[in-house]
């Protein structure tokens, strides 16, 4: 009786650390959830979820879930909370995956790193499919680990279904299939019957993905061709710019852990350079760990093979939100490296932990205090407040879809148009005449422009056609560029 009671007590005690990490993650992920406005891609997600959803879409799973979620509310905080749910699930899954391949300590540290990652919090607070794609990626990898340890039909079915759902959520995540196949085939290279069963379940997963894949291939051939052509032209003009430099590749370690914001001083820049070197050391140290090294190589395969595939396709795809799904595997390797340092030199490990905490805290403070997203809410509020009957709105930003997506914030009666009349520095005067004539009659015209199209450029471009009554500037401190502005102009015809 006493032995049973002791076991039950120990069972509950082992869940306390991950529970505390999940509570911390919950606080961080929900904090300031609705403070910033939706940016353009989030508005697109809401707009897409309102239309008919089916499996014959490029990313159907997220939109099906979002459409259901919208039945219970449409506030910014509520819509973003769907991604928070999958972000928290990712924290739990990285713990489970980390402890299976590198031990309990590494699993807990990896979960803590993901809970504290400002960039992961950023995407977990976004009405987009990135946190769901990461969650499903971790679920599929955990399923494959089960299948590698015990190749039953149930574990393979779990893997196939999870990977199919992942592919229908974030198509680039399908690059995980290559390391999946390589790992499994190498593990069971001498067991033909196991490989055949795995192949059958892989085929099931492919069939489930096929409707979405067909739409993906049909709609993205042009995009991929353009991306490859641009890459080829860049290679021709200057091979240095064909792909991101090795420095940019290594810098992803800082992005995944501390946030990709510009340094504010030379001292801060030097600190983050040293910080990145420390992370690179931990990553290498984790990989050369002898204990369970085979399983850590699985993490390396899931982290580096998909990243390399995306890297080789196009530099236009080598951006944080598309690479987010490999972040957990990198964090597991960092956690394994830290655990090895901890076992060898506690003082060095403590120093590394302090440096990491400082870098991450700096990133969190920056994330929660700086406006990072386009302020479409602010633009709509201004128009809602002072619009008059007969007003028209022209968006020279975003795609045609934005004309309906803006209605998430805008509830007035003005007609909304999408026209490229202030997206470039030199506007063709003839085209401008045609575009403006198509808008007639005009009482007042609201014009939304972006970046460097300031009032002086407005006067230079539209001075003889439009009279500027008033303008507003909306600051947006993006991750990679300072002062990425949006301008709102209230005009009348000259």
Short mmCIF file of C-alpha atoms in Angstrom, two decimals:
data_model
loop_
_atom_site.label_atom_id
_atom_site.label_comp_id
_atom_site.label_asym_id
_atom_site.label_seq_id
_atom_site.Cartn_x
_atom_site.Cartn_y
_atom_site.Cartn_z
CA UNK A 1 0.00 0.00 0.00
CA UNK A 2 2.77 2.42 0.94
CA UNK A 3 4.70 1.48 -2.20
CA UNK A 4 1.66 2.22 -4.37
CA UNK A 5 1.11 5.57 -2.66
CA UNK A 6 4.79 6.47 -3.17
CA UNK A 7 4.58 5.62 -6.89
CA UNK A 8 1.43 7.73 -7.31
CA UNK A 9 3.11 10.64 -5.55
CA UNK A 10 6.19 10.33 -7.75
CA UNK A 11 3.98 10.12 -10.86
CA UNK A 12 2.32 13.43 -10.05
CA UNK A 13 5.59 15.09 -9.06
CA UNK A 14 7.20 14.37 -12.43
CA UNK A 15 4.49 16.44 -14.15
CA UNK A 16 5.09 19.53 -12.00
CA UNK A 17 8.02 20.99 -14.05
CA UNK A 18 6.29 20.79 -17.44
CA UNK A 19 3.07 22.08 -15.87
CA UNK A 20 4.91 25.14 -14.57
CA UNK A 21 6.49 25.69 -18.01
CA UNK A 22 3.05 25.45 -19.65
CA UNK A 23 1.65 27.97 -17.16
CA UNK A 24 4.52 30.33 -17.99
CA UNK A 25 3.91 29.83 -21.71
CA UNK A 26 0.19 30.48 -21.23
CA UNK A 27 0.90 33.82 -19.58
CA UNK A 28 3.40 34.87 -22.25
CA UNK A 29 1.32 33.69 -25.20
CA UNK A 30 -1.88 35.41 -24.05
CA UNK A 31 -0.20 38.61 -22.86
CA UNK A 32 -1.08 41.62 -25.06
CA UNK A 33 -2.84 39.24 -27.43
CA UNK A 34 -5.18 41.82 -28.95
CA UNK A 35 -3.07 44.94 -28.44
CA UNK A 36 -1.64 45.25 -31.94
CA UNK A 37 -3.70 45.45 -35.09
CA UNK A 38 -4.01 42.58 -37.51
CA UNK A 39 -1.47 42.85 -40.30
CA UNK A 40 -2.28 42.17 -43.92
CA UNK A 41 -1.74 38.38 -43.89
CA UNK A 42 -3.93 37.98 -40.81
CA UNK A 43 -6.72 39.91 -42.51
CA UNK A 44 -6.32 37.61 -45.52
CA UNK A 45 -6.76 34.59 -43.22
CA UNK A 46 -10.01 35.97 -41.81
CA UNK A 47 -11.24 36.81 -45.29
CA UNK A 48 -10.39 33.33 -46.62
CA UNK A 49 -12.10 31.61 -43.71
CA UNK A 50 -15.35 33.43 -44.48
CA UNK A 51 -15.65 31.85 -47.93
CA UNK A 52 -16.52 28.23 -48.58
CA UNK A 53 -13.77 25.96 -47.28
CA UNK A 54 -12.97 22.49 -48.60
CA UNK A 55 -10.09 20.05 -48.82
CA UNK A 56 -9.42 21.31 -52.36
CA UNK A 57 -7.49 24.30 -51.06
CA UNK A 58 -3.79 24.86 -50.54
CA UNK A 59 -4.06 25.15 -46.74
CA UNK A 60 -7.54 23.84 -45.90
CA UNK A 61 -7.04 22.54 -42.35
CA UNK A 62 -6.30 25.89 -40.72
CA UNK A 63 -9.14 27.65 -42.52
CA UNK A 64 -11.62 24.92 -41.59
CA UNK A 65 -10.64 25.31 -37.93
CA UNK A 66 -10.67 29.10 -38.14
CA UNK A 67 -14.13 29.12 -39.73
CA UNK A 68 -15.42 27.03 -36.83
CA UNK A 69 -13.57 29.25 -34.32
CA UNK A 70 -15.22 32.36 -35.79
CA UNK A 71 -18.66 31.01 -34.87
CA UNK A 72 -17.91 31.93 -31.24
CA UNK A 73 -16.37 35.38 -31.75
CA UNK A 74 -14.54 37.68 -34.15
CA UNK A 75 -12.50 39.91 -31.85
CA UNK A 76 -8.77 40.11 -32.52
CA UNK A 77 -7.92 38.39 -29.23
CA UNK A 78 -10.35 35.54 -29.83
CA UNK A 79 -9.23 34.89 -33.41
CA UNK A 80 -5.58 34.88 -32.38
CA UNK A 81 -6.27 32.55 -29.46
CA UNK A 82 -6.72 29.65 -31.92
CA UNK A 83 -3.03 29.86 -32.79
CA UNK A 84 -2.17 30.22 -29.09
CA UNK A 85 -3.82 26.85 -28.40
CA UNK A 86 -1.56 25.16 -30.93
CA UNK A 87 1.43 27.11 -29.67
CA UNK A 88 0.87 25.73 -26.17
CA UNK A 89 0.37 22.25 -27.62
CA UNK A 90 3.75 22.65 -29.35
CA UNK A 91 5.40 23.39 -26.00
CA UNK A 92 4.04 20.13 -24.61
CA UNK A 93 4.96 18.14 -27.72
CA UNK A 94 8.53 19.44 -27.83
CA UNK A 95 8.86 18.28 -24.22
CA UNK A 96 7.62 14.82 -25.13
CA UNK A 97 9.85 14.60 -28.19
CA UNK A 98 12.90 16.00 -26.38
CA UNK A 99 12.62 13.60 -23.45
CA UNK A 100 12.27 10.63 -25.82
CA UNK A 101 15.44 11.41 -27.74
CA UNK A 102 17.65 13.23 -25.21
CA UNK A 103 16.29 12.64 -21.73
CA UNK A 104 13.92 14.31 -19.27
CA UNK A 105 16.19 17.29 -18.59
CA UNK A 106 16.67 18.11 -22.26
CA UNK A 107 12.93 17.78 -22.88
CA UNK A 108 12.12 20.27 -20.12
CA UNK A 109 14.79 22.73 -21.28
CA UNK A 110 13.60 22.50 -24.89
CA UNK A 111 10.03 23.21 -23.73
CA UNK A 112 11.25 26.19 -21.72
CA UNK A 113 13.22 27.54 -24.70
CA UNK A 114 10.15 27.32 -26.91
CA UNK A 115 7.96 28.91 -24.23
CA UNK A 116 10.38 31.85 -24.00
CA UNK A 117 11.07 32.22 -27.74
CA UNK A 118 9.84 35.70 -28.76
CA UNK A 119 9.60 34.78 -32.42
CA UNK A 120 7.51 31.68 -31.68
CA UNK A 121 5.26 33.79 -29.44
CA UNK A 122 4.95 36.25 -32.31
CA UNK A 123 3.63 33.59 -34.67
CA UNK A 124 1.55 31.95 -31.93
CA UNK A 125 -0.21 35.31 -31.56
CA UNK A 126 -1.04 35.51 -35.25
CA UNK A 127 -4.14 34.54 -37.23
CA UNK A 128 -2.05 32.35 -39.49
CA UNK A 129 -1.29 28.66 -39.81
CA UNK A 130 2.32 28.71 -38.59
CA UNK A 131 1.82 27.52 -34.99
CA UNK A 132 -0.60 24.81 -36.16
CA UNK A 133 1.92 23.66 -38.77
CA UNK A 134 4.66 23.50 -36.14
CA UNK A 135 2.38 21.60 -33.74
CA UNK A 136 1.52 19.01 -36.40
CA UNK A 137 5.19 18.75 -37.41
CA UNK A 138 6.13 17.88 -33.82
CA UNK A 139 3.22 15.45 -33.55
CA UNK A 140 4.33 13.65 -36.70
CA UNK A 141 7.93 13.44 -35.53
CA UNK A 142 6.84 12.07 -32.17
CA UNK A 143 4.73 9.49 -34.00
CA UNK A 144 7.71 8.48 -36.12
CA UNK A 145 9.86 8.09 -33.00
CA UNK A 146 7.22 5.67 -31.67
CA UNK A 147 7.27 3.84 -35.00
CA UNK A 148 11.07 3.64 -34.98
CA UNK A 149 11.03 2.15 -31.49
CA UNK A 150 7.98 -0.06 -32.06
CA UNK A 151 6.98 -0.30 -35.76
CA UNK A 152 3.30 -1.15 -35.30
CA UNK A 153 0.51 -0.29 -37.70
CA UNK A 154 -1.01 2.12 -35.18
CA UNK A 155 2.19 4.16 -34.82
CA UNK A 156 2.65 4.29 -38.59
CA UNK A 157 -0.99 5.29 -39.08
CA UNK A 158 -0.52 8.07 -36.51
CA UNK A 159 2.54 9.27 -38.42
CA UNK A 160 0.82 9.16 -41.83
CA UNK A 161 -2.31 11.00 -40.70
CA UNK A 162 -0.40 13.66 -38.78
CA UNK A 163 1.94 14.32 -41.69
CA UNK A 164 -1.03 14.55 -44.09
CA UNK A 165 -2.73 17.12 -41.84
CA UNK A 166 0.57 19.01 -41.57
CA UNK A 167 0.98 19.10 -45.35
CA UNK A 168 -2.57 20.43 -45.70
CA UNK A 169 -1.75 23.17 -43.19
CA UNK A 170 1.68 24.39 -44.31
CA UNK A 171 2.88 22.84 -47.59
CA UNK A 172 6.56 23.73 -47.05
CA UNK A 173 6.50 21.50 -43.98
CA UNK A 174 6.22 18.57 -46.39
CA UNK A 175 10.01 18.79 -46.67
CA UNK A 176 10.02 16.83 -43.38
CA UNK A 177 8.96 13.76 -45.37
CA UNK A 178 12.45 13.34 -46.82
CA UNK A 179 14.22 12.98 -43.44
CA UNK A 180 11.29 10.82 -42.27
CA UNK A 181 11.84 8.37 -45.11
CA UNK A 182 15.64 8.43 -44.81
CA UNK A 183 15.56 7.81 -41.05
CA UNK A 184 13.01 4.99 -41.23
CA UNK A 185 14.57 3.26 -44.24
CA UNK A 186 18.02 3.34 -42.65
CA UNK A 187 16.71 2.03 -39.33
CA UNK A 188 14.87 -0.90 -40.91
CA UNK A 189 16.99 -1.38 -44.03
CA UNK A 190 17.24 -5.10 -43.34
CA UNK A 191 13.54 -5.63 -42.52
CA UNK A 192 11.67 -5.65 -45.78
CA UNK A 193 8.26 -6.37 -44.28
CA UNK A 194 8.49 -3.32 -42.01
CA UNK A 195 9.51 -1.13 -44.94
CA UNK A 196 6.56 -2.38 -46.99
CA UNK A 197 4.10 -1.57 -44.20
CA UNK A 198 5.66 1.86 -43.83
CA UNK A 199 5.33 2.42 -47.58
CA UNK A 200 1.64 1.51 -47.46
CA UNK A 201 0.95 4.03 -44.71
CA UNK A 202 3.02 6.65 -46.54
CA UNK A 203 0.77 6.06 -49.55
CA UNK A 204 -2.31 6.54 -47.35
CA UNK A 205 -0.90 9.86 -46.18
CA UNK A 206 -0.21 10.91 -49.77
CA UNK A 207 -3.77 10.05 -50.83
CA UNK A 208 -5.17 12.13 -47.96
CA UNK A 209 -3.00 15.04 -49.05
CA UNK A 210 -3.77 14.65 -52.76
CA UNK A 211 -6.79 17.02 -53.07
CA UNK A 212 -4.87 19.87 -51.43
CA UNK A 213 -1.67 18.95 -53.28
CA UNK A 214 -3.44 19.10 -56.64
CA UNK A 215 -4.62 22.65 -55.90
CA UNK A 216 -1.17 23.57 -54.62
CA UNK A 217 0.56 22.37 -57.80
CA UNK A 218 -2.03 24.01 -60.03
CA UNK A 219 -1.81 27.39 -58.32
CA UNK A 220 1.88 27.67 -57.54
CA UNK A 221 3.66 26.60 -60.72
CA UNK A 222 3.81 30.23 -61.80
CA UNK A 223 5.04 31.39 -58.40
CA UNK A 224 7.80 28.77 -58.23
CA UNK A 225 8.86 29.51 -61.80
CA UNK A 226 9.10 33.20 -60.96
CA UNK A 227 11.05 32.47 -57.78
CA UNK A 228 13.51 30.27 -59.64
CA UNK A 229 13.88 32.81 -62.45
CA UNK A 230 14.59 35.59 -59.97
CA UNK A 231 17.15 33.41 -58.22
CA UNK A 232 18.78 32.59 -61.58
CA UNK A 233 18.95 36.27 -62.54
CA UNK A 234 20.50 37.14 -59.21
CA UNK A 235 23.04 34.36 -59.65
CA UNK A 236 23.91 35.76 -63.10
CA UNK A 237 24.32 39.31 -61.87
CA UNK A 238 26.19 38.48 -58.68
CA UNK A 239 26.74 35.04 -57.24
CA UNK A 240 27.22 36.58 -53.80
CA UNK A 241 23.50 37.34 -53.59
CA UNK A 242 22.12 34.11 -55.06
CA UNK A 243 21.52 32.66 -51.59
CA UNK A 244 21.73 33.93 -48.03
CA UNK A 245 25.29 34.06 -46.74
CA UNK A 246 26.58 31.60 -44.17
CA UNK A 247 26.33 34.44 -41.65
CA UNK A 248 22.62 34.80 -42.39
CA UNK A 249 22.14 31.06 -42.01
CA UNK A 250 23.87 30.97 -38.62
CA UNK A 251 21.95 34.07 -37.58
CA UNK A 252 18.75 32.01 -37.65
CA UNK A 253 19.87 30.65 -34.27
CA UNK A 254 19.44 34.14 -32.85
CA UNK A 255 16.13 34.57 -34.65
CA UNK A 256 14.70 31.36 -33.21
CA UNK A 257 15.77 32.16 -29.67
CA UNK A 258 16.09 35.89 -29.07
CA UNK A 259 14.16 37.68 -31.87
CA UNK A 260 15.28 39.10 -35.25
CA UNK A 261 15.31 42.79 -34.36
CA UNK A 262 18.01 45.31 -35.38
CA UNK A 263 20.72 46.00 -32.82
CA UNK A 264 20.49 49.44 -31.19
CA UNK A 265 24.22 49.92 -30.51
CA UNK A 266 27.64 48.52 -31.32
CA UNK A 267 27.85 46.92 -27.86
CA UNK A 268 24.50 45.15 -28.29
CA UNK A 269 25.56 43.99 -31.75
CA UNK A 270 28.78 42.52 -30.39
CA UNK A 271 26.87 40.85 -27.55
CA UNK A 272 24.51 39.11 -29.97
CA UNK A 273 27.40 38.04 -32.17
CA UNK A 274 29.00 36.37 -29.14
CA UNK A 275 25.60 34.97 -28.15
CA UNK A 276 25.17 33.39 -31.59
CA UNK A 277 28.62 31.80 -31.34
CA UNK A 278 27.64 30.29 -27.97
CA UNK A 279 24.48 28.85 -29.54
CA UNK A 280 26.52 27.38 -32.38
CA UNK A 281 28.82 25.79 -29.80
CA UNK A 282 25.85 24.28 -27.91
CA UNK A 283 24.40 22.96 -31.15
CA UNK A 284 27.66 21.25 -32.05
CA UNK A 285 28.17 20.00 -28.51
CA UNK A 286 24.73 18.42 -28.53
CA UNK A 287 25.36 16.64 -31.81
CA UNK A 288 28.62 15.02 -30.70
CA UNK A 289 27.03 13.68 -27.53
CA UNK A 290 27.61 9.94 -27.47
CA UNK A 291 24.64 8.93 -25.32
CA UNK A 292 21.58 8.45 -27.57
CA UNK A 293 23.53 10.11 -30.38
CA UNK A 294 21.51 8.24 -32.99
CA UNK A 295 18.31 9.83 -31.83
CA UNK A 296 19.87 13.28 -31.76
CA UNK A 297 20.85 12.76 -35.37
CA UNK A 298 17.14 12.36 -36.07
CA UNK A 299 16.68 15.88 -34.67
CA UNK A 300 19.51 17.13 -36.87
CA UNK A 301 17.90 15.55 -39.93
CA UNK A 302 14.53 17.17 -39.17
CA UNK A 303 16.19 20.53 -38.55
CA UNK A 304 18.72 20.77 -41.38
CA UNK A 305 17.42 18.73 -44.33
CA UNK A 306 14.14 20.71 -44.74
CA UNK A 307 16.00 23.99 -44.16
CA UNK A 308 18.55 23.04 -46.82
CA UNK A 309 15.81 22.09 -49.29
CA UNK A 310 14.06 25.44 -48.83
CA UNK A 311 17.41 27.22 -49.00
CA UNK A 312 18.20 25.65 -52.37
CA UNK A 313 14.80 26.37 -53.92
CA UNK A 314 14.71 30.13 -53.42
CA UNK A 315 16.01 32.80 -51.11
CA UNK A 316 12.47 34.27 -51.20
CA UNK A 317 11.36 31.30 -49.09
CA UNK A 318 14.26 31.56 -46.63
CA UNK A 319 12.32 33.62 -44.07
CA UNK A 320 11.44 32.96 -40.45
CA UNK A 321 7.74 32.19 -40.78
CA UNK A 322 8.40 29.56 -43.45
CA UNK A 323 11.21 28.01 -41.39
CA UNK A 324 9.37 28.11 -38.06
CA UNK A 325 8.57 24.38 -38.15
CA UNK A 326 12.29 23.47 -37.88
CA UNK A 327 12.77 25.71 -34.83
CA UNK A 328 11.74 23.04 -32.23
CA UNK A 329 14.30 20.55 -33.53
CA UNK A 330 17.03 23.18 -33.27
CA UNK A 331 15.94 23.95 -29.70
CA UNK A 332 16.09 20.26 -28.76
CA UNK A 333 19.67 20.12 -30.03
CA UNK A 334 20.52 23.26 -28.05
CA UNK A 335 18.93 21.72 -24.94
CA UNK A 336 20.93 18.51 -25.41
CA UNK A 337 24.14 20.53 -25.77
CA UNK A 338 23.35 22.53 -22.64
CA UNK A 339 22.70 19.34 -20.65
CA UNK A 340 26.10 18.00 -21.67
CA UNK A 341 27.77 21.24 -20.58
CA UNK A 342 25.81 21.07 -17.32
CA UNK A 343 27.07 17.57 -16.64
CA UNK A 344 30.69 18.57 -17.36
CA UNK A 345 31.00 22.14 -16.07
CA UNK A 346 28.16 23.55 -13.93
CA UNK A 347 29.68 27.04 -13.68
CA UNK A 348 30.03 27.35 -17.47
CA UNK A 349 26.45 26.13 -17.87
CA UNK A 350 25.18 28.74 -15.40
CA UNK A 351 27.03 31.51 -17.27
CA UNK A 352 25.52 30.32 -20.57
CA UNK A 353 22.06 30.23 -18.98
CA UNK A 354 22.45 33.82 -17.73
CA UNK A 355 23.58 35.05 -21.16
CA UNK A 356 20.68 33.21 -22.81
CA UNK A 357 18.19 34.63 -20.32
CA UNK A 358 19.45 38.18 -20.90
CA UNK A 359 19.24 37.82 -24.69
CA UNK A 360 15.76 36.31 -24.58
CA UNK A 361 14.45 38.81 -22.03
CA UNK A 362 15.69 41.64 -24.24
CA UNK A 363 13.82 40.08 -27.14
CA UNK A 364 10.62 39.67 -25.09
CA UNK A 365 10.74 43.27 -23.90
CA UNK A 366 11.22 44.45 -27.45
CA UNK A 367 8.40 42.26 -28.72
CA UNK A 368 5.87 43.41 -26.14
CA UNK A 369 6.74 47.13 -26.27
CA UNK A 370 7.32 47.90 -29.97
CA UNK A 371 4.63 48.07 -32.66
CA UNK A 372 5.61 45.36 -35.14
CA UNK A 373 2.47 44.94 -37.21
CA UNK A 374 0.79 47.16 -39.77
CA UNK A 375 -1.87 49.29 -38.10
CA UNK A 376 -4.89 48.56 -40.29
CA UNK A 377 -7.09 48.94 -37.24
CA UNK A 378 -5.88 52.53 -36.81
CA UNK A 379 -6.47 53.33 -40.49
CA UNK A 380 -10.01 51.96 -40.38
CA UNK A 381 -10.79 53.83 -37.16
CA UNK A 382 -9.76 57.16 -38.71
CA UNK A 383 -11.92 56.57 -41.79
CA UNK A 384 -14.85 55.31 -39.69
CA UNK A 385 -14.69 58.47 -37.57
CA UNK A 386 -14.67 61.22 -40.20
CA UNK A 387 -15.94 59.66 -43.44
CA UNK A 388 -18.82 61.27 -45.35
CA UNK A 389 -21.38 59.90 -47.83
CA UNK A 390 -19.85 59.50 -51.28
CA UNK A 391 -16.32 58.85 -50.02
CA UNK A 392 -14.19 56.26 -51.80
CA UNK A 393 -11.18 54.32 -50.52
CA UNK A 394 -8.22 53.31 -52.69
CA UNK A 395 -5.69 50.81 -51.34
CA UNK A 396 -2.28 50.96 -53.00
CA UNK A 397 -1.01 48.18 -50.77
CA UNK A 398 -1.71 44.47 -50.48
CA UNK A 399 -3.61 42.45 -53.07
CA UNK A 400 -7.13 42.67 -54.52
CA UNK A 401 -8.25 40.53 -51.60
CA UNK A 402 -7.64 43.48 -49.29
CA UNK A 403 -10.75 45.25 -50.55
CA UNK A 404 -12.89 42.76 -48.66
CA UNK A 405 -10.40 41.86 -45.94
CA UNK A 406 -10.36 45.46 -44.64
CA UNK A 407 -14.04 45.12 -43.68
CA UNK A 408 -12.88 43.25 -40.57
CA UNK A 409 -12.16 46.74 -39.19
CA UNK A 410 -13.95 49.09 -41.55
CA UNK A 411 -17.73 49.22 -41.12
CA UNK A 412 -18.57 52.30 -43.18
CA UNK A 413 -20.31 52.66 -46.52
CA UNK A 414 -17.49 53.85 -48.81
CA UNK A 415 -16.54 51.70 -51.79
CA UNK A 416 -13.07 50.12 -51.55
CA UNK A 417 -10.77 49.74 -54.57
CA UNK A 418 -7.32 48.24 -55.08
CA UNK A 419 -5.12 50.27 -57.47
CA UNK A 420 -1.32 50.55 -57.83
CA UNK A 421 -1.08 54.31 -57.99
CA UNK A 422 1.43 55.01 -55.20
CA UNK A 423 3.38 51.77 -54.78
CA UNK A 424 6.35 52.92 -56.88
CA UNK A 425 8.35 56.15 -56.92
CA UNK A 426 7.61 57.00 -60.54
CA UNK A 427 3.95 56.63 -61.51
CA UNK A 428 3.08 56.72 -65.19
CA UNK A 429 1.02 59.89 -65.69
CA UNK A 430 -1.16 58.37 -68.40
CA UNK A 431 -1.97 55.31 -66.31
CA UNK A 432 -2.69 57.60 -63.38
CA UNK A 433 -5.18 59.62 -65.44
CA UNK A 434 -6.97 56.42 -66.46
CA UNK A 435 -7.09 55.04 -62.92
CA UNK A 436 -8.48 58.27 -61.48
CA UNK A 437 -11.03 58.66 -64.26
CA UNK A 438 -12.31 55.16 -63.50
CA UNK A 439 -13.11 56.34 -59.98
CA UNK A 440 -15.27 59.28 -61.06
CA UNK A 441 -17.37 60.79 -59.65
CA UNK A 442 -15.28 61.58 -56.58
CA UNK A 443 -16.38 63.67 -53.62
CA UNK A 444 -13.50 62.74 -51.36
CA UNK A 445 -10.88 60.06 -51.87
CA UNK A 446 -9.08 58.16 -49.11
CA UNK A 447 -5.72 56.88 -50.32
CA UNK A 448 -3.69 54.26 -48.40
CA UNK A 449 -0.02 54.09 -49.38
CA UNK A 450 3.01 52.43 -47.84
CA UNK A 451 6.66 52.99 -46.98
CA UNK A 452 8.28 56.05 -48.57
CA UNK A 453 5.22 57.57 -50.23
CA UNK A 454 5.21 60.59 -47.91
CA UNK A 455 3.29 63.89 -48.34
CA UNK A 456 6.07 65.45 -50.44
CA UNK A 457 5.98 62.54 -52.89
CA UNK A 458 2.20 62.74 -52.87
CA UNK A 459 2.37 66.38 -54.00
CA UNK A 460 4.88 65.49 -56.69
CA UNK A 461 2.72 62.66 -58.02
CA UNK A 462 -0.85 63.90 -57.54
CA UNK A 463 -0.39 67.66 -57.03
CA UNK A 464 -2.15 68.67 -60.26
CA UNK A 465 -4.98 66.17 -59.82
CA UNK A 466 -5.68 65.69 -56.12
CA UNK A 467 -5.75 68.22 -53.33
CA UNK A 468 -4.38 66.94 -50.02
CA UNK A 469 -6.77 67.79 -47.20
CA UNK A 470 -5.15 65.79 -44.42
CA UNK A 471 -2.75 62.90 -43.89
CA UNK A 472 -1.89 60.40 -41.14
CA UNK A 473 1.26 58.37 -40.59
CA UNK A 474 1.16 54.89 -39.06
CA UNK A 475 4.52 53.64 -37.79
CA UNK A 476 5.30 49.97 -38.10
CA UNK A 477 8.67 48.82 -36.74
CA UNK A 478 9.16 45.64 -38.75
CA UNK A 479 11.60 42.89 -37.75
CA UNK A 480 14.12 43.59 -40.50
CA UNK A 481 13.65 47.25 -41.37
CA UNK A 482 13.10 50.38 -39.36
CA UNK A 483 10.19 52.78 -39.89
CA UNK A 484 8.17 50.75 -42.36
CA UNK A 485 5.32 53.25 -42.57
CA UNK A 486 1.80 53.36 -43.95
CA UNK A 487 0.28 56.67 -45.00
CA UNK A 488 -3.39 57.59 -45.13
CA UNK A 489 -4.28 60.59 -47.30
CA UNK A 490 -7.65 62.35 -47.38
CA UNK A 491 -7.96 64.09 -50.75
CA UNK A 492 -10.36 65.91 -53.03
CA UNK A 493 -10.21 66.55 -56.78
CA UNK A 494 -8.41 69.69 -57.94
#
